Amino acid sequence: MTQRHERSLPTVADTEALGRELAAGLSAGDLVVLDGPLGAGKTALTRGIAAGLGVQGRVSSPTFIIARLHRAGERPDAPPVPLVHVDAYRLGGDLDELDALDLDTELHQAVVVVEWGRGVVEHLSERHLRVELRREPDSEVRTAVWEWIG
């Protein structure tokens, strides 16, 4: 049985801290699928995951380039692992464009985080971490719900 977790995230720093916590349990071959509306904190969570993995370089939304590779850096208590950060929003469910990214090859060598990926990329892996982010109306408070699927 899968265990579902939920946490309130009052600040961007809290969202990034959750990402660092999640990164502690990630390794090469893991797929993370982020879901939530615009402004829910998907990129902030990815920045935290990247920090927890110790990857090199600034992490920002890959909206216009669709996918960005961040090289592995030093990681305490775990082997180094690169991060592939994907924004599937512009793909609009176009599986041909998704296949052209060759993510199934990258998946075995990196942690792959896909924003707007729900319903689009789950087939790439038998198991994935799904994180749903919500933003409270008229508030900066976000809520994250996450669980391993598969």
CSV table of C-alpha atoms in Angstrom, one decimal:
chain,number,residue,atom,x,y,z
A,1,MET,CA,0.0,0.0,0.0
A,2,THR,CA,1.3,3.4,-0.9
A,3,GLN,CA,1.6,6.1,1.7
A,4,ARG,CA,0.3,9.6,0.9
A,5,HIS,CA,1.8,12.6,2.5
A,6,GLU,CA,0.5,16.2,2.8
A,7,ARG,CA,2.1,19.4,4.0
A,8,SER,CA,1.3,23.0,4.1
A,9,LEU,CA,4.0,25.3,2.6
A,10,PRO,CA,3.5,28.9,3.8
A,11,THR,CA,6.6,30.2,2.0
A,12,VAL,CA,8.7,29.6,-1.0
A,13,ALA,CA,11.5,28.6,1.4
A,14,ASP,CA,9.2,25.9,2.8
A,15,THR,CA,8.5,24.6,-0.7
A,16,GLU,CA,12.3,24.4,-1.5
A,17,ALA,CA,12.9,22.7,1.9
A,18,LEU,CA,10.4,20.0,1.0
A,19,GLY,CA,12.2,19.5,-2.3
A,20,ARG,CA,15.5,19.0,-0.5
A,21,GLU,CA,13.8,16.4,1.8
A,22,LEU,CA,12.3,14.6,-1.2
A,23,ALA,CA,15.7,14.6,-3.0
A,24,ALA,CA,17.2,12.6,-0.1
A,25,GLY,CA,15.1,9.6,-1.3
A,26,LEU,CA,15.8,10.0,-5.0
A,27,SER,CA,18.4,8.3,-7.2
A,28,ALA,CA,19.2,7.8,-10.9
A,29,GLY,CA,16.2,6.3,-12.6
A,30,ASP,CA,13.6,8.1,-10.5
A,31,LEU,CA,10.8,10.0,-12.2
A,32,VAL,CA,9.1,12.9,-10.4
A,33,VAL,CA,5.8,14.1,-11.9
A,34,LEU,CA,4.7,17.6,-10.7
A,35,ASP,CA,1.1,18.7,-11.0
A,36,GLY,CA,-0.6,21.9,-10.1
A,37,PRO,CA,-1.8,25.2,-11.5
A,38,LEU,CA,0.4,28.2,-12.5
A,39,GLY,CA,2.1,29.7,-9.5
A,40,ALA,CA,1.6,26.6,-7.3
A,41,GLY,CA,5.3,26.2,-6.7
A,42,LYS,CA,6.5,23.5,-9.2
A,43,THR,CA,9.7,25.3,-10.1
A,44,ALA,CA,10.4,26.2,-6.4
A,45,LEU,CA,10.0,22.5,-5.5
A,46,THR,CA,12.3,21.6,-8.3
A,47,ARG,CA,14.9,24.1,-7.1
A,48,GLY,CA,14.8,22.3,-3.7
A,49,ILE,CA,15.1,18.9,-5.3
A,50,ALA,CA,18.1,20.2,-7.3
A,51,ALA,CA,19.7,21.6,-4.1
A,52,GLY,CA,19.2,18.3,-2.3
A,53,LEU,CA,20.8,16.4,-5.2
A,54,GLY,CA,23.7,18.8,-5.2
A,55,VAL,CA,23.4,19.5,-8.9
A,56,GLN,CA,25.3,22.3,-10.5
A,57,GLY,CA,23.8,25.5,-12.1
A,58,ARG,CA,20.8,27.7,-11.5
A,59,VAL,CA,17.5,26.0,-11.8
A,60,SER,CA,14.7,27.9,-13.5
A,61,SER,CA,11.6,27.0,-15.4
A,62,PRO,CA,12.5,25.3,-18.7
A,63,THR,CA,9.3,26.6,-20.3
A,64,PHE,CA,10.8,27.8,-23.6
A,65,ILE,CA,13.4,25.1,-24.0
A,66,ILE,CA,11.2,22.3,-22.6
A,67,ALA,CA,14.1,20.3,-21.0
A,68,ARG,CA,17.2,21.3,-19.2
A,69,LEU,CA,20.0,19.0,-18.0
A,70,HIS,CA,21.8,20.0,-14.7
A,71,ARG,CA,25.1,18.2,-14.2
A,72,ALA,CA,25.7,16.2,-11.0
A,73,GLY,CA,27.6,17.8,-8.2
A,74,GLU,CA,28.6,16.7,-4.7
A,75,ARG,CA,26.0,15.0,-2.7
A,76,PRO,CA,26.4,14.0,0.9
A,77,ASP,CA,25.6,10.4,1.8
A,78,ALA,CA,24.7,9.4,-1.8
A,79,PRO,CA,26.3,9.1,-5.2
A,80,PRO,CA,26.1,12.1,-7.5
A,81,VAL,CA,23.2,12.2,-9.9
A,82,PRO,CA,22.3,14.7,-12.6
A,83,LEU,CA,18.8,16.3,-12.9
A,84,VAL,CA,16.7,16.6,-16.0
A,85,HIS,CA,14.1,19.3,-15.6
A,86,VAL,CA,11.2,19.2,-18.1
A,87,ASP,CA,8.3,21.5,-18.6
A,88,ALA,CA,5.6,19.5,-20.4
A,89,TYR,CA,3.1,22.4,-20.5
A,90,ARG,CA,4.1,23.4,-24.1
A,91,LEU,CA,4.0,19.8,-25.2
A,92,GLY,CA,0.2,19.8,-24.8
A,93,GLY,CA,0.1,16.0,-24.6
A,94,ASP,CA,2.0,15.7,-27.9
A,95,LEU,CA,3.6,12.3,-27.4
A,96,ASP,CA,5.8,12.7,-30.6
A,97,GLU,CA,7.5,15.8,-29.1
A,98,LEU,CA,7.8,14.0,-25.8
A,99,ASP,CA,9.5,11.0,-27.5
A,100,ALA,CA,11.8,13.4,-29.3
A,101,LEU,CA,13.2,14.5,-25.9
A,102,ASP,CA,14.4,10.9,-25.4
A,103,LEU,CA,13.6,11.0,-21.7
A,104,ASP,CA,13.4,7.2,-21.4
A,105,THR,CA,17.2,7.2,-22.1
A,106,GLU,CA,17.9,10.0,-19.6
A,107,LEU,CA,15.7,8.4,-17.0
A,108,HIS,CA,18.2,5.6,-16.2
A,109,GLN,CA,21.1,8.0,-15.7
A,110,ALA,CA,19.4,10.9,-13.9
A,111,VAL,CA,16.5,12.0,-11.7
A,112,VAL,CA,13.9,13.4,-14.1
A,113,VAL,CA,11.5,16.0,-12.8
A,114,VAL,CA,8.6,16.9,-15.1
A,115,GLU,CA,6.4,19.9,-14.5
A,116,TRP,CA,2.9,19.6,-15.9
A,117,GLY,CA,3.6,15.9,-16.4
A,118,ARG,CA,0.5,14.3,-15.0
A,119,GLY,CA,-1.2,12.2,-17.7
A,120,VAL,CA,1.8,12.7,-20.1
A,121,VAL,CA,4.9,11.0,-18.8
A,122,GLU,CA,3.9,8.3,-16.3
A,123,HIS,CA,4.4,5.6,-19.0
A,124,LEU,CA,8.2,6.3,-18.9
A,125,SER,CA,8.6,4.4,-15.6
A,126,GLU,CA,7.0,1.6,-13.8
A,127,ARG,CA,7.1,3.7,-10.6
A,128,HIS,CA,7.1,7.5,-10.1
A,129,LEU,CA,6.8,10.1,-7.4
A,130,ARG,CA,3.7,12.2,-8.0
A,131,VAL,CA,3.6,15.6,-6.3
A,132,GLU,CA,0.4,17.7,-6.5
A,133,LEU,CA,0.8,21.3,-5.5
A,134,ARG,CA,-2.1,23.7,-4.8
A,135,ARG,CA,-2.1,27.4,-3.9
A,136,GLU,CA,-4.8,28.7,-1.6
A,137,PRO,CA,-6.9,31.4,-3.1
A,138,ASP,CA,-5.8,35.0,-2.2
A,139,SER,CA,-2.9,33.5,-0.2
A,140,GLU,CA,0.8,32.6,-0.6
A,141,VAL,CA,0.2,29.4,1.2
A,142,ARG,CA,0.6,26.3,-0.9
A,143,THR,CA,-0.2,22.6,-0.1
A,144,ALA,CA,1.8,19.6,-1.4
A,145,VAL,CA,0.4,16.1,-1.5
A,146,TRP,CA,2.8,13.4,-2.6
A,147,GLU,CA,3.1,9.6,-3.0
A,148,TRP,CA,4.9,7.0,-5.0
A,149,ILE,CA,2.8,5.4,-7.7
A,150,GLY,CA,3.5,2.0,-9.1
